[in-house]
CSV table of N, CA and C in Angstrom, one decimal:
chain,number,residue,atom,x,y,z
Z,278,MET,N,3.1,-10.7,-8.9
Z,278,MET,CA,4.5,-11.4,-8.4
Z,278,MET,C,4.7,-12.7,-8.7
Z,279,GLU,N,6.2,-12.7,-8.8
Z,279,GLU,CA,6.5,-13.6,-9.8
Z,279,GLU,C,6.8,-14.8,-8.7
Z,280,GLY,N,6.6,-16.3,-9.6
Z,280,GLY,CA,7.0,-17.8,-8.8
Z,280,GLY,C,6.8,-17.6,-7.3
Z,281,THR,N,7.2,-18.2,-6.3
Z,281,THR,CA,6.1,-18.4,-5.3
Z,281,THR,C,7.3,-18.1,-4.1
Z,282,ASN,N,8.5,-17.3,-4.4
Z,282,ASN,CA,9.4,-17.1,-3.2
Z,282,ASN,C,8.7,-16.8,-1.7
Z,283,THR,N,9.4,-17.1,-1.0
Z,283,THR,CA,9.1,-16.4,0.3
Z,283,THR,C,10.0,-14.9,0.8
Z,284,PHE,N,9.5,-13.6,1.0
Z,284,PHE,CA,10.0,-12.7,1.0
Z,284,PHE,C,10.1,-12.6,2.7
Z,285,HIS,N,11.5,-12.1,3.1
Z,285,HIS,CA,11.6,-11.2,4.8
Z,285,HIS,C,11.4,-9.9,5.3
Z,286,SER,N,11.4,-9.4,3.7
Z,286,SER,CA,12.1,-7.7,3.8
Z,286,SER,C,11.4,-7.1,2.2
Z,287,ILE,N,11.3,-5.6,2.7
Z,287,ILE,CA,10.5,-5.2,1.7
Z,287,ILE,C,11.6,-5.5,0.3
Z,288,ASP,N,12.8,-4.8,1.3
Z,288,ASP,CA,13.8,-5.4,-0.1
Z,288,ASP,C,13.8,-5.9,-0.6
Z,289,GLU,N,14.1,-7.2,0.0
Z,289,GLU,CA,14.4,-8.3,-0.8
Z,289,GLU,C,12.8,-8.4,-1.5
Z,290,TYR,N,11.6,-8.2,-1.3
Z,290,TYR,CA,10.7,-8.4,-2.3
Z,290,TYR,C,10.9,-7.5,-3.9
Z,291,ILE,N,11.0,-6.0,-3.3
Z,291,ILE,CA,11.5,-5.4,-4.6
Z,291,ILE,C,12.7,-5.6,-5.5
Z,292,ILE,N,13.4,-6.2,-5.1
Z,292,ILE,CA,14.7,-6.6,-6.2
Z,292,ILE,C,14.3,-7.6,-7.3
Z,293,GLN,N,13.5,-8.7,-6.9
Z,293,GLN,CA,13.2,-9.2,-7.7
Z,293,GLN,C,12.4,-8.3,-9.0
Z,294,PHE,N,12.1,-7.7,-9.2
Z,294,PHE,CA,11.3,-7.3,-10.2
Z,294,PHE,C,12.4,-6.5,-11.3
Z,295,PRO,N,12.2,-6.5,-12.4
Z,295,PRO,CA,13.1,-5.4,-13.4
Z,295,PRO,C,12.9,-3.9,-12.8
Z,296,GLU,N,14.5,-3.2,-13.2
Z,296,GLU,CA,14.7,-1.6,-12.6
Z,296,GLU,C,13.9,-0.9,-12.7
Z,297,GLU,N,12.7,-0.4,-13.9
Z,297,GLU,CA,11.7,0.3,-13.9
Z,297,GLU,C,10.7,-0.1,-12.7
Z,298,VAL,N,10.3,-1.4,-12.9
Z,298,VAL,CA,9.3,-2.0,-11.9
Z,298,VAL,C,9.6,-1.7,-10.4
Z,299,GLN,N,11.1,-1.7,-10.2
Z,299,GLN,CA,11.4,-1.4,-8.6
Z,299,GLN,C,11.6,0.1,-8.3
Z,300,GLU,N,11.8,0.9,-9.7
Z,300,GLU,CA,11.6,2.3,-9.2
Z,300,GLU,C,10.8,2.6,-8.7
Z,301,ILE,N,9.3,2.2,-9.5
Z,301,ILE,CA,7.9,2.6,-9.0
Z,301,ILE,C,7.5,2.7,-7.7
Z,302,LEU,N,7.9,0.9,-7.0
Z,302,LEU,CA,7.7,0.3,-5.6
Z,302,LEU,C,8.5,1.2,-4.9
Z,303,LYS,N,9.7,1.2,-5.2
Z,303,LYS,CA,10.4,2.2,-4.0
Z,303,LYS,C,9.6,3.2,-4.0
Z,304,THR,N,9.3,4.2,-5.0
Z,304,THR,CA,8.7,5.4,-4.8
Z,304,THR,C,7.5,5.0,-3.8
Z,305,ILE,N,6.4,4.2,-4.7
Z,305,ILE,CA,5.6,3.8,-3.3
Z,305,ILE,C,5.9,4.0,-2.2
Z,306,ARG,N,6.6,3.2,-1.7
Z,306,ARG,CA,7.2,3.0,-0.4
Z,306,ARG,C,7.7,4.4,0.7
Z,307,LYS,N,8.5,5.3,-0.2
Z,307,LYS,CA,8.7,6.5,-0.1
Z,307,LYS,C,7.6,7.1,0.4
Z,308,VAL,N,6.5,6.9,-0.4
Z,308,VAL,CA,5.5,7.9,-0.5
Z,308,VAL,C,4.6,7.4,1.0
Z,309,ILE,N,4.7,6.4,0.9
Z,309,ILE,CA,4.0,5.7,1.8
Z,309,ILE,C,4.6,6.0,3.4
Z,310,LYS,N,6.3,5.5,3.4
Z,310,LYS,CA,6.5,6.3,4.3
Z,310,LYS,C,6.7,7.8,5.0
Z,311,ASP,N,6.8,8.8,3.9
Z,311,ASP,CA,6.2,9.7,3.9
Z,311,ASP,C,5.2,10.0,4.9
Z,312,ALA,N,3.9,10.0,4.4
Z,312,ALA,CA,3.1,9.7,4.8
Z,312,ALA,C,2.5,9.4,5.9
Z,313,ALA,N,3.4,8.1,6.4
Z,313,ALA,CA,2.8,7.7,7.7
Z,313,ALA,C,4.4,7.1,8.5
Z,314,PRO,N,5.4,8.4,8.7
Z,314,PRO,CA,6.3,8.2,9.4
Z,314,PRO,C,6.5,7.4,10.2
Z,315,ASP,N,5.4,6.7,10.6
Z,315,ASP,CA,5.1,5.7,12.3
Z,315,ASP,C,5.2,4.6,12.1
Z,316,ALA,N,4.9,4.5,10.5
Z,316,ALA,CA,4.3,3.4,10.5
Z,316,ALA,C,5.3,2.2,10.5
Z,317,GLU,N,5.4,0.9,10.8
Z,317,GLU,CA,6.6,-0.4,11.0
Z,317,GLU,C,6.0,-0.8,9.3
Z,318,GLU,N,6.9,-1.4,8.8
Z,318,GLU,CA,7.6,-2.2,7.5
Z,318,GLU,C,7.2,-3.8,7.6
Z,319,LYS,N,6.5,-4.3,7.2
Z,319,LYS,CA,6.9,-6.0,7.0
Z,319,LYS,C,6.1,-6.3,5.9
Z,320,ILE,N,6.6,-7.8,5.7
Z,320,ILE,CA,5.7,-8.7,4.6
Z,320,ILE,C,4.6,-9.1,5.3
Z,321,SER,N,3.5,-9.4,4.6
Z,321,SER,CA,2.3,-9.9,5.2
Z,321,SER,C,1.6,-10.2,3.9
Z,322,TYR,N,0.9,-11.6,3.8
Z,322,TYR,CA,0.4,-12.3,2.5
Z,322,TYR,C,1.8,-11.9,1.3
Z,323,GLN,N,2.9,-12.1,1.6
Z,323,GLN,CA,3.6,-12.1,0.7
Z,323,GLN,C,3.7,-10.8,0.2
Z,324,MET,N,3.7,-10.0,0.7
Z,324,MET,CA,3.2,-8.3,0.1
Z,324,MET,C,4.0,-7.1,1.1
Z,325,PRO,N,5.1,-5.8,0.4
Z,325,PRO,CA,5.1,-4.9,1.1
Z,325,PRO,C,3.5,-4.4,1.8
Z,326,THR,N,4.1,-4.4,3.4
Z,326,THR,CA,2.9,-4.3,3.8
Z,326,THR,C,3.7,-3.0,5.0
Z,327,PHE,N,2.8,-2.0,5.5
Z,327,PHE,CA,2.6,-1.4,6.8
Z,327,PHE,C,1.6,-1.1,7.3
Z,328,VAL,N,2.3,-1.3,9.0
Z,328,VAL,CA,1.3,-1.3,9.8
Z,328,VAL,C,1.4,-0.3,11.2
Z,329,LEU,N,-0.1,0.6,11.1
Z,329,LEU,CA,0.1,1.3,12.5
Z,329,LEU,C,-1.3,1.1,12.7
Z,330,TYR,N,-1.5,0.5,14.5
Z,330,TYR,CA,-2.6,0.3,14.9
Z,330,TYR,C,-3.6,-0.8,13.9
Z,331,GLY,N,-2.5,-1.9,13.2
Z,331,GLY,CA,-3.1,-2.5,12.5
Z,331,GLY,C,-2.3,-2.5,10.7
Z,332,ASN,N,-2.9,-3.4,10.1
Z,332,ASN,CA,-2.3,-3.6,9.0
Z,332,ASN,C,-3.3,-1.6,8.3
Z,333,LEU,N,-2.2,-0.7,7.9
Z,333,LEU,CA,-2.2,0.2,7.0
Z,333,LEU,C,-2.9,0.0,5.5
Z,334,VAL,N,-1.8,-0.2,4.7
Z,334,VAL,CA,-1.9,-0.4,3.4
Z,334,VAL,C,-1.0,-1.9,3.5
Z,335,HIS,N,-1.0,-2.6,1.8
Z,335,HIS,CA,-0.2,-3.6,1.2
Z,335,HIS,C,-0.1,-3.0,-0.3
Z,336,PHE,N,1.4,-3.3,-0.7
Z,336,PHE,CA,1.1,-3.0,-2.5
Z,336,PHE,C,1.8,-4.1,-3.1
Z,337,ALA,N,1.9,-4.6,-4.4
Z,337,ALA,CA,2.6,-5.8,-4.5
Z,337,ALA,C,2.4,-5.2,-6.4
Z,338,ALA,N,3.9,-5.9,-7.1
Z,338,ALA,CA,3.8,-5.5,-8.6
Z,338,ALA,C,3.0,-6.6,-9.2
Z,339,TYR,N,2.7,-6.8,-10.0
Z,339,TYR,CA,1.8,-7.6,-11.2
Z,339,TYR,C,2.7,-7.4,-12.7
Z,340,LYS,N,2.4,-8.5,-13.6
Z,340,LYS,CA,3.0,-8.2,-14.9
Z,340,LYS,C,2.6,-6.8,-15.5
Z,341,LYS,N,1.3,-6.3,-15.0
Z,341,LYS,CA,0.8,-5.5,-15.9
Z,341,LYS,C,0.5,-4.1,-15.1
Z,342,HIS,N,0.3,-4.8,-13.8
Z,342,HIS,CA,-0.2,-3.4,-13.7
Z,342,HIS,C,1.0,-3.4,-11.6
Z,343,ILE,N,0.5,-2.7,-10.5
Z,343,ILE,CA,0.8,-2.0,-9.2
Z,343,ILE,C,-0.6,-2.3,-8.4
Z,344,GLY,N,-0.5,-3.2,-7.9
Z,344,GLY,CA,-2.1,-3.7,-6.9
Z,344,GLY,C,-1.9,-3.3,-5.2
Z,345,PHE,N,-2.4,-2.0,-5.2
Z,345,PHE,CA,-2.7,-1.1,-3.9
Z,345,PHE,C,-4.0,-1.3,-2.7
Z,346,TYR,N,-3.7,-2.0,-1.7
Z,346,TYR,CA,-4.7,-2.3,-1.1
Z,346,TYR,C,-4.9,-1.6,0.2
Z,347,PRO,N,-5.3,-0.5,-0.3
Z,347,PRO,CA,-5.8,0.5,1.5
Z,347,PRO,C,-7.1,0.5,2.3
Z,348,ALA,N,-7.9,-0.8,1.9
Z,348,ALA,CA,-8.8,-1.7,2.6
Z,348,ALA,C,-10.1,-1.1,1.9
Z,349,PRO,N,-11.4,-2.1,2.2
Z,349,PRO,CA,-12.2,-1.2,1.6
Z,349,PRO,C,-12.8,0.2,2.1
Z,350,SER,N,-12.5,0.6,3.1
Z,350,SER,CA,-12.7,2.3,3.3
Z,350,SER,C,-12.5,3.0,2.6
Z,351,ALA,N,-11.0,2.5,2.3
Z,351,ALA,CA,-10.9,3.7,1.5
Z,351,ALA,C,-10.7,3.5,0.0
Z,352,ILE,N,-10.8,2.4,-0.3
Z,352,ILE,CA,-11.8,2.7,-2.0
Z,352,ILE,C,-13.1,3.2,-2.2
Z,353,SER,N,-13.4,3.2,-1.1
Z,353,SER,CA,-15.1,3.7,-1.0
Z,353,SER,C,-14.3,5.3,-0.9
Z,354,ALA,N,-14.1,5.6,0.4
Z,354,ALA,CA,-14.2,7.4,-0.1
Z,354,ALA,C,-13.4,8.1,-0.9
Z,355,PHE,N,-12.1,7.0,-1.8
Z,355,PHE,CA,-11.7,7.9,-2.6
Z,355,PHE,C,-12.6,7.4,-3.7
Z,356,GLU,N,-13.3,6.8,-3.9
Z,356,GLU,CA,-14.4,6.4,-5.7
Z,356,GLU,C,-14.1,6.9,-6.7
Z,357,SER,N,-14.2,8.3,-6.5
Z,357,SER,CA,-14.1,9.2,-7.5
Z,357,SER,C,-13.0,9.3,-8.0
Z,358,ALA,N,-12.1,9.3,-7.0
Z,358,ALA,CA,-10.6,9.7,-7.4
Z,358,ALA,C,-10.2,8.5,-8.3
Z,359,LEU,N,-10.8,7.6,-7.9
Z,359,LEU,CA,-10.1,6.1,-8.4
Z,359,LEU,C,-10.9,5.6,-10.0
Z,360,SER,N,-11.9,6.6,-10.0
Z,360,SER,CA,-12.7,6.0,-11.0
Z,360,SER,C,-12.3,5.3,-12.4
Z,361,GLU,N,-11.3,6.0,-12.8
Z,361,GLU,CA,-10.2,5.9,-13.9
Z,361,GLU,C,-9.6,4.2,-14.0
Z,362,TYR,N,-9.5,4.2,-12.7
Z,362,TYR,CA,-8.9,2.7,-12.4
Z,362,TYR,C,-9.7,1.1,-12.3
Z,363,LYS,N,-9.2,0.5,-12.0
Z,363,LYS,CA,-9.6,-1.1,-12.0
Z,363,LYS,C,-9.9,-1.1,-10.3
Z,364,CYS,N,-11.0,-1.5,-10.1
Z,364,CYS,CA,-10.9,-1.2,-8.0
Z,364,CYS,C,-11.7,-2.5,-7.9
Z,365,SER,N,-11.3,-2.9,-6.9
Z,365,SER,CA,-12.6,-3.8,-6.1
Z,365,SER,C,-12.4,-3.8,-4.8
Z,366,LYS,N,-13.5,-4.2,-4.1
Z,366,LYS,CA,-14.1,-4.1,-2.6
Z,366,LYS,C,-12.7,-3.6,-1.9
Z,367,GLY,N,-11.6,-3.8,-1.8
Z,367,GLY,CA,-10.1,-3.5,-1.0
Z,367,GLY,C,-9.2,-3.0,-1.7
Z,368,ALA,N,-9.0,-3.0,-3.1
Z,368,ALA,CA,-8.3,-2.9,-4.2
Z,368,ALA,C,-8.0,-2.0,-5.0
Z,369,VAL,N,-7.0,-1.6,-5.4
Z,369,VAL,CA,-7.4,-0.6,-7.1
Z,369,VAL,C,-6.1,-1.3,-8.1
Z,370,GLN,N,-5.6,-1.0,-9.0
Z,370,GLN,CA,-4.6,-1.3,-9.6
Z,370,GLN,C,-4.3,-0.3,-10.2
Z,371,PHE,N,-3.3,0.1,-10.5
Z,371,PHE,CA,-2.7,1.0,-11.1
Z,371,PHE,C,-1.7,0.3,-12.4
Z,372,PRO,N,-2.2,0.6,-13.6
Z,372,PRO,CA,-1.3,0.3,-15.0
Z,372,PRO,C,0.1,0.9,-14.8
Z,373,LEU,N,1.3,-0.4,-15.3
Z,373,LEU,CA,2.0,0.2,-15.1
Z,373,LEU,C,2.4,1.6,-16.2
Z,374,ASN,N,1.7,1.2,-17.6
Z,374,ASN,CA,1.7,1.6,-18.7
Z,374,ASN,C,1.4,3.4,-18.3
Z,375,LYS,N,1.0,3.6,-17.6
Z,375,LYS,CA,0.6,5.1,-16.8
Z,375,LYS,C,0.6,5.9,-16.1
Z,376,PRO,N,1.0,6.9,-15.5
Z,376,PRO,CA,1.9,7.3,-14.5
Z,376,PRO,C,0.8,7.0,-13.2
Z,377,ILE,N,1.6,6.9,-12.5
Z,377,ILE,CA,1.1,6.0,-11.0
Z,377,ILE,C,0.9,7.4,-9.8
Z,378,PRO,N,-0.4,7.5,-9.6
Z,378,PRO,CA,-0.9,8.3,-8.8
Z,378,PRO,C,-0.5,8.8,-7.6
Z,379,TYR,N,0.7,9.2,-7.0
Z,379,TYR,CA,1.6,9.3,-5.9
Z,379,TYR,C,0.9,10.1,-5.1
Z,380,GLU,N,0.1,11.5,-5.3
Z,380,GLU,CA,-0.3,12.2,-4.8
Z,380,GLU,C,-1.5,11.5,-4.0
Z,381,LEU,N,-2.9,10.7,-4.4
Z,381,LEU,CA,-3.5,10.3,-4.0
Z,381,LEU,C,-3.1,8.9,-3.4
Z,382,ILE,N,-1.7,8.3,-3.6
Z,382,ILE,CA,-1.4,7.2,-3.0
Z,382,ILE,C,-1.5,7.6,-1.3
Z,383,THR,N,-0.5,8.5,-1.5
Z,383,THR,CA,-0.6,9.7,-0.1
Z,383,THR,C,-2.2,10.1,0.6
Z,384,GLU,N,-2.7,10.4,0.0
Z,384,GLU,CA,-4.0,10.9,0.3
Z,384,GLU,C,-4.7,9.7,1.0
Z,385,MET,N,-4.5,8.7,0.7
Z,385,MET,CA,-5.0,7.0,0.9
Z,385,MET,C,-4.4,6.6,2.0
Z,386,VAL,N,-3.2,7.0,2.1
Z,386,VAL,CA,-2.6,6.5,3.3
Z,386,VAL,C,-2.8,7.2,4.6
Z,387,ILE,N,-2.6,8.9,4.0
Z,387,ILE,CA,-3.1,9.6,5.1
Z,387,ILE,C,-4.7,9.6,5.7
Z,388,PHE,N,-5.3,9.1,5.4
Z,388,PHE,CA,-7.0,8.8,5.5
Z,388,PHE,C,-6.7,7.1,6.5
Z,389,ARG,N,-6.0,6.4,5.9
Z,389,ARG,CA,-5.9,5.2,6.7
Z,389,ARG,C,-5.1,5.2,8.2
Z,390,VAL,N,-4.6,6.2,8.3
Z,390,VAL,CA,-3.6,6.7,9.2
Z,390,VAL,C,-4.8,6.9,10.5
Z,391,GLU,N,-5.4,7.8,9.9
Z,391,GLU,CA,-6.5,8.3,10.5
Z,391,GLU,C,-7.3,7.8,11.0
Z,392,GLN,N,-7.5,6.4,10.2
Z,392,GLN,CA,-8.9,6.0,10.4
Z,392,GLN,C,-8.3,4.7,11.6
Z,393,ASN,N,-6.7,4.6,11.2
Z,393,ASN,CA,-6.3,3.3,12.1
Z,393,ASN,C,-6.7,3.8,13.5
Z,394,ARG,N,-6.0,5.1,13.9
Z,394,ARG,CA,-6.1,5.7,15.0
Z,394,ARG,C,-6.7,6.3,15.6
Z,395,LYS,N,-7.9,6.5,15.2
Z,395,LYS,CA,-9.1,6.8,16.0
Z,395,LYS,C,-9.5,5.7,16.4
Z,396,LYS,N,-9.7,4.7,15.6
Z,396,LYS,CA,-10.0,3.3,15.8
Z,396,LYS,C,-9.1,2.7,17.2
Z,397,ALA,N,-7.8,2.5,17.3
Z,397,ALA,CA,-7.4,2.7,18.3
Z,397,ALA,C,-7.2,2.9,19.8
Z,398,GLU,N,-7.8,4.7,19.5
Z,398,GLU,CA,-8.2,5.4,20.3
Z,398,GLU,C,-9.5,4.9,20.9
Z,399,GLY,N,-10.3,5.0,19.9
Z,399,GLY,CA,-11.7,4.2,20.6
Z,399,GLY,C,-12.0,2.5,21.5
Z,400,ASN,N,-10.3,1.9,21.1
Z,400,ASN,CA,-10.3,0.6,21.8
Z,400,ASN,C,-9.7,0.3,22.9
Z,401,LEU,N,-8.8,1.5,23.1
Z,401,LEU,CA,-8.4,2.5,24.5
Z,401,LEU,C,-9.5,2.6,25.4
Z,402,LYS,N,-10.3,3.4,24.9
Z,402,LYS,CA,-11.5,4.2,26.0
Z,402,LYS,C,-12.5,2.7,26.5
Z,403,LYS,N,-12.1,2.0,25.3
Z,403,LYS,CA,-13.3,0.7,26.0
Z,403,LYS,C,-12.7,0.2,27.0
Z,404,LYS,N,-11.4,-0.1,26.9
Z,404,LYS,CA,-10.5,-0.5,28.0
Z,404,LYS,C,-10.7,0.3,29.4
Z,405,LYS,N,-10.6,1.5,29.1
Z,405,LYS,CA,-10.8,2.1,31.0
Z,405,LYS,C,-11.9,1.4,31.3
């Protein structure tokens, strides 16, 4: 992320980057929307964020990579598929000099949608 700008929309966030990075960010945004059509967009932690029954995923562009933040549970669940990427507890780095694994992002978003949906349903049952 460049500078200390305050963003109010994902469009505002994307426009600050060079054109080739903008295209990657727009594609990631579309992939997430397609995998989670009911999710809402917002900016959280100054990053593009999708929310559905709570935070779903965040993503951000950096100088040499795209950071994708699908929560620790998704990093664990997709550990083998993510083995070639630098990962931490709740994040993965997709290098800008390699193809972005959009299909893997789709799978991870679908996983997170199901996870959040089950958690929300569990919370509803507890309230009854």
